[in-house]
mmCIF file of C-alpha atoms in Angstrom:
data_model
loop_
_atom_site.group_PDB
_atom_site.id
_atom_site.type_symbol
_atom_site.label_atom_id
_atom_site.label_comp_id
_atom_site.label_asym_id
_atom_site.label_seq_id
_atom_site.Cartn_x
_atom_site.Cartn_y
_atom_site.Cartn_z
ATOM 1 C CA LYS E 124 124.896 142.379 151.479
ATOM 2 C CA PHE E 125 128.572 141.399 151.480
ATOM 3 C CA ASN E 126 128.668 141.243 155.269
ATOM 4 C CA SER E 127 125.573 139.056 155.508
ATOM 5 C CA ASN E 128 126.943 136.629 152.897
ATOM 6 C CA PHE E 129 130.277 136.552 154.666
ATOM 7 C CA PHE E 130 128.643 135.748 158.024
ATOM 8 C CA LEU E 131 126.358 133.144 156.433
ATOM 9 C CA LEU E 132 129.377 131.446 154.820
ATOM 10 C CA LYS E 133 131.322 131.659 158.090
ATOM 11 C CA PHE E 134 128.344 130.130 159.937
ATOM 12 C CA ARG E 135 128.063 127.260 157.460
ATOM 13 C CA LEU E 136 131.808 126.565 157.640
ATOM 14 C CA SER E 137 131.535 126.633 161.433
ATOM 15 C CA SER E 138 128.674 124.127 161.321
ATOM 16 C CA ILE E 139 130.616 121.824 158.951
ATOM 17 C CA ASN E 140 133.730 122.012 161.150
ATOM 18 C CA LYS E 141 131.632 121.256 164.270
ATOM 19 C CA LYS E 142 130.125 118.270 162.481
ATOM 20 C CA LYS E 143 133.575 117.004 161.413
ATOM 21 C CA MET E 144 134.901 117.484 164.920
ATOM 22 C CA LYS E 145 131.949 115.563 166.343
ATOM 23 C CA GLN E 146 132.594 112.742 163.853
ATOM 24 C CA ALA E 147 136.287 112.713 164.757
ATOM 25 C CA LYS E 148 135.413 112.507 168.449
ATOM 26 C CA GLU E 149 133.046 109.634 167.725
ATOM 27 C CA GLU E 150 135.803 107.813 165.809
ATOM 28 C CA ASN E 151 138.275 108.433 168.631
ATOM 29 C CA SER E 152 135.695 107.147 171.136
ATOM 30 C CA LYS E 153 135.336 104.002 168.958
ATOM 31 C CA ASP E 154 139.102 103.523 169.305
ATOM 32 C CA GLU E 155 138.776 104.064 173.030
ATOM 33 C CA VAL E 156 135.906 101.551 173.128
ATOM 34 C CA ILE E 157 137.989 98.954 171.257
ATOM 35 C CA SER E 158 140.897 99.661 173.592
ATOM 36 C CA PHE E 159 138.618 99.547 176.611
ATOM 37 C CA SER E 160 137.016 96.312 175.464
ATOM 38 C CA LEU E 161 140.437 94.730 174.997
ATOM 39 C CA GLN E 162 141.228 95.626 178.569
ATOM 40 C CA HIS E 163 137.893 94.719 180.184
ATOM 41 C CA SER E 164 135.219 92.781 178.326
ATOM 42 C CA CYS E 165 135.573 89.164 177.317
ATOM 43 C CA PHE E 166 136.533 88.502 173.709
ATOM 44 C CA ASN E 167 134.028 87.635 170.954
ATOM 45 C CA LYS E 168 134.144 83.879 170.576
ATOM 46 C CA ASP E 169 133.228 84.079 166.829
ATOM 47 C CA TRP E 170 136.254 86.313 166.249
ATOM 48 C CA ILE E 171 138.644 83.882 167.978
ATOM 49 C CA LEU E 172 137.021 80.950 166.132
ATOM 50 C CA ARG E 173 138.182 82.418 162.816
ATOM 51 C CA LEU E 174 141.581 80.820 163.462
ATOM 52 C CA TYR E 175 140.792 78.122 166.010
ATOM 53 C CA GLN E 176 138.486 75.128 166.404
ATOM 54 C CA GLN E 177 135.897 75.078 169.186
ATOM 55 C CA GLU E 178 137.793 72.242 170.839
ATOM 56 C CA GLN E 179 140.944 74.342 171.115
ATOM 57 C CA ILE E 180 139.280 77.120 173.090
ATOM 58 C CA LYS E 181 136.611 75.340 175.077
ATOM 59 C CA HIS E 182 138.561 75.662 178.377
ATOM 60 C CA PHE E 183 138.758 79.445 177.997
ATOM 61 C CA ILE E 184 135.035 80.222 177.924
ATOM 62 C CA CYS E 185 133.768 82.670 180.493
ATOM 63 C CA PHE E 186 131.298 80.956 182.787
ATOM 64 C CA ILE E 187 129.147 84.109 182.836
ATOM 65 C CA CYS E 188 129.017 85.514 179.294
ATOM 66 C CA LYS E 189 130.073 82.396 177.334
ATOM 67 C CA GLN E 190 132.725 84.307 175.390
ATOM 68 C CA ILE E 191 136.546 83.949 175.590
ATOM 69 C CA VAL E 192 137.719 85.181 179.004
ATOM 70 C CA ASN E 193 139.672 88.405 179.296
ATOM 71 C CA ASN E 194 141.697 88.740 182.502
ATOM 72 C CA PRO E 195 140.674 85.257 183.640
ATOM 73 C CA MET E 196 139.550 84.803 187.240
ATOM 74 C CA GLU E 197 139.318 81.294 188.615
ATOM 75 C CA ILE E 198 136.348 80.520 190.851
ATOM 76 C CA ASN E 199 137.636 78.645 193.917
ATOM 77 C CA CYS E 200 134.616 77.469 195.801
ATOM 78 C CA PRO E 201 134.460 74.583 198.322
ATOM 79 C CA HIS E 202 130.881 73.948 197.177
ATOM 80 C CA HIS E 203 132.170 73.099 193.694
ATOM 81 C CA ALA E 204 135.382 71.264 194.548
ATOM 82 C CA ASN E 205 134.125 68.107 192.836
ATOM 83 C CA VAL E 206 133.772 69.812 189.443
ATOM 84 C CA ASN E 207 136.288 68.274 187.030
ATOM 85 C CA GLU E 208 136.918 71.388 184.985
ATOM 86 C CA MET E 209 138.371 74.759 185.790
ATOM 87 C CA LEU E 210 135.673 77.368 186.478
ATOM 88 C CA ILE E 211 136.790 80.713 185.055
ATOM 89 C CA ALA E 212 135.184 84.007 184.316
ATOM 90 C CA GLY E 213 136.433 87.243 182.834
ATOM 91 C CA GLU E 214 137.363 89.741 185.524
ATOM 92 C CA HIS E 215 134.949 92.400 184.222
ATOM 93 C CA CYS E 216 132.058 89.866 183.920
ATOM 94 C CA LEU E 217 132.738 88.583 187.401
ATOM 95 C CA LYS E 218 132.819 92.045 188.951
ATOM 96 C CA LEU E 219 129.533 92.967 187.260
ATOM 97 C CA PHE E 220 127.911 89.724 188.312
ATOM 98 C CA LEU E 221 129.011 90.102 191.947
ATOM 99 C CA GLU E 222 127.866 93.754 192.055
ATOM 100 C CA ASN E 223 124.434 92.844 190.699
ATOM 101 C CA ASN E 224 123.953 89.677 192.752
ATOM 102 C CA ASP E 225 125.043 90.602 196.315
ATOM 103 C CA ASN E 226 128.400 88.824 195.967
ATOM 104 C CA SER E 227 126.673 85.536 195.440
ATOM 105 C CA CYS E 228 128.466 82.669 193.659
ATOM 106 C CA PRO E 229 127.903 82.777 189.883
ATOM 107 C CA ILE E 230 127.467 78.993 189.811
ATOM 108 C CA GLN E 231 124.891 78.588 192.602
ATOM 109 C CA SER E 232 123.317 81.014 194.999
ATOM 110 C CA HIS E 233 125.634 80.993 198.008
ATOM 111 C CA ASN E 234 128.350 83.235 199.476
ATOM 112 C CA ASN E 235 131.975 82.881 200.549
ATOM 113 C CA CYS E 236 133.461 81.916 197.156
ATOM 114 C CA GLN E 237 137.051 82.842 196.557
ATOM 115 C CA TYR E 238 138.379 84.184 193.250
ATOM 116 C CA SER E 239 141.931 84.372 192.008
ATOM 117 C CA ARG E 240 143.689 85.520 188.865
ATOM 118 C CA ASN E 241 144.749 82.686 186.623
ATOM 119 C CA ASN E 242 147.948 83.851 184.978
ATOM 120 C CA ASN E 243 148.539 80.584 183.121
ATOM 121 C CA VAL E 244 145.262 80.951 181.260
ATOM 122 C CA ARG E 245 145.959 84.621 180.656
ATOM 123 C CA LYS E 246 149.351 83.839 179.079
ATOM 124 C CA TYR E 247 147.761 81.278 176.787
ATOM 125 C CA ILE E 248 144.997 83.678 175.717
ATOM 126 C CA ASP E 249 147.499 86.529 175.212
ATOM 127 C CA ASP E 250 149.393 84.239 172.822
ATOM 128 C CA LEU E 251 146.337 83.332 170.757
ATOM 129 C CA THR E 252 146.784 84.316 167.125
ATOM 130 C CA VAL E 253 143.980 86.624 165.944
ATOM 131 C CA ILE E 254 143.044 88.724 162.948
ATOM 132 C CA CYS E 255 142.400 92.462 163.324
ATOM 133 C CA ILE E 256 139.152 93.018 165.210
ATOM 134 C CA ARG E 257 138.294 95.912 162.882
ATOM 135 C CA GLN E 258 138.732 93.624 159.870
ATOM 136 C CA PHE E 259 136.471 91.064 161.561
ATOM 137 C CA GLU E 260 133.810 93.737 162.222
ATOM 138 C CA GLN E 261 134.084 95.039 158.640
ATOM 139 C CA GLU E 262 133.558 91.513 157.256
ATOM 140 C CA LEU E 263 130.551 91.045 159.509
ATOM 141 C CA LYS E 264 129.053 94.350 158.411
ATOM 142 C CA MET E 265 129.697 93.536 154.749
ATOM 143 C CA SER E 266 127.986 90.172 155.080
ATOM 144 C CA TYR E 267 124.798 92.009 156.060
ATOM 145 C CA GLU E 268 125.047 94.607 153.298
ATOM 146 C CA THR E 269 123.906 93.635 149.817
ATOM 147 C CA GLU E 270 125.530 96.392 147.804
ATOM 148 C CA GLU E 271 129.000 95.787 146.412
ATOM 149 C CA ILE E 272 131.815 98.055 147.346
ATOM 150 C CA SER E 273 134.383 98.577 144.581
ATOM 151 C CA GLU E 274 137.419 99.354 146.735
ATOM 152 C CA ILE E 275 137.680 97.896 150.198
ATOM 153 C CA ILE E 276 140.505 98.673 152.521
ATOM 154 C CA LYS E 277 141.609 95.526 154.285
ATOM 155 C CA CYS E 278 143.781 94.932 157.289
ATOM 156 C CA ASN E 279 146.026 91.876 157.028
ATOM 157 C CA PHE E 280 147.048 91.824 160.691
ATOM 158 C CA LYS E 281 147.453 88.300 161.977
ATOM 159 C CA GLY E 282 149.302 88.269 165.233
ATOM 160 C CA LYS E 283 149.173 87.646 168.961
ATOM 161 C CA LEU E 284 146.242 88.977 170.939
ATOM 162 C CA LYS E 285 148.635 90.752 173.320
ATOM 163 C CA ASP E 286 149.921 92.791 170.319
ATOM 164 C CA LEU E 287 146.513 93.747 168.984
ATOM 165 C CA ASN E 288 145.980 96.947 170.994
ATOM 166 C CA ASN E 289 149.252 98.396 169.698
ATOM 167 C CA HIS E 290 148.262 97.441 166.150
ATOM 168 C CA LEU E 291 144.844 99.113 166.549
ATOM 169 C CA MET E 292 146.274 102.328 167.924
ATOM 170 C CA ASN E 293 149.330 102.704 165.692
ATOM 171 C CA GLU E 294 149.276 100.590 162.520
ATOM 172 C CA CYS E 295 145.780 99.512 161.451
ATOM 173 C CA PRO E 296 144.869 100.840 157.929
ATOM 174 C CA LEU E 297 141.171 100.649 158.912
ATOM 175 C CA LYS E 298 141.778 103.308 161.538
ATOM 176 C CA LEU E 299 143.057 105.595 158.775
ATOM 177 C CA MET E 300 139.973 104.811 156.734
ATOM 178 C CA ASN E 301 137.839 106.518 159.401
ATOM 179 C CA CYS E 302 139.897 109.718 158.937
ATOM 180 C CA TRP E 303 139.213 109.732 155.202
ATOM 181 C CA LYS E 304 135.462 109.623 155.803
ATOM 182 C CA LEU E 305 135.704 113.028 157.441
ATOM 183 C CA ASN E 306 136.913 114.717 154.276
#
């Protein structure tokens, strides 16, 4: 009887540890997703608009996804030379669009467009002041939940977009909060 109880306890502990390890991997993958999204996807316009007016960011909207461009690519097309505004798209959005549309222009259906990195726009976007993206997501989630939470961990990061990834990986108190959920 002792042996069977011992193995049952060992099995339960093993199951709990596997569950905790799975949760930890999911949390780590969330960090990787945030890091990945900072490197690839365009930025959530609502997040940026927390500290800016629409007018201040209107020239940095991705032509494809309508969010704030990440790794801006300028569309240089002779067919659209008369357009008075800069045509930009996020690098990731542009690559996906071209892959899914036989390298056709994202503005009109024709070929032979040229695309180039726009480092001036990138520098400006990198210098945008933002709040912590985890704090933004937490506030969004809380606005949909009706129950009150007595103690909420908050992140007071307010800094340059180019410094956000370092903050998320090394300093953010909301990252630590995910560890506490495992206990």
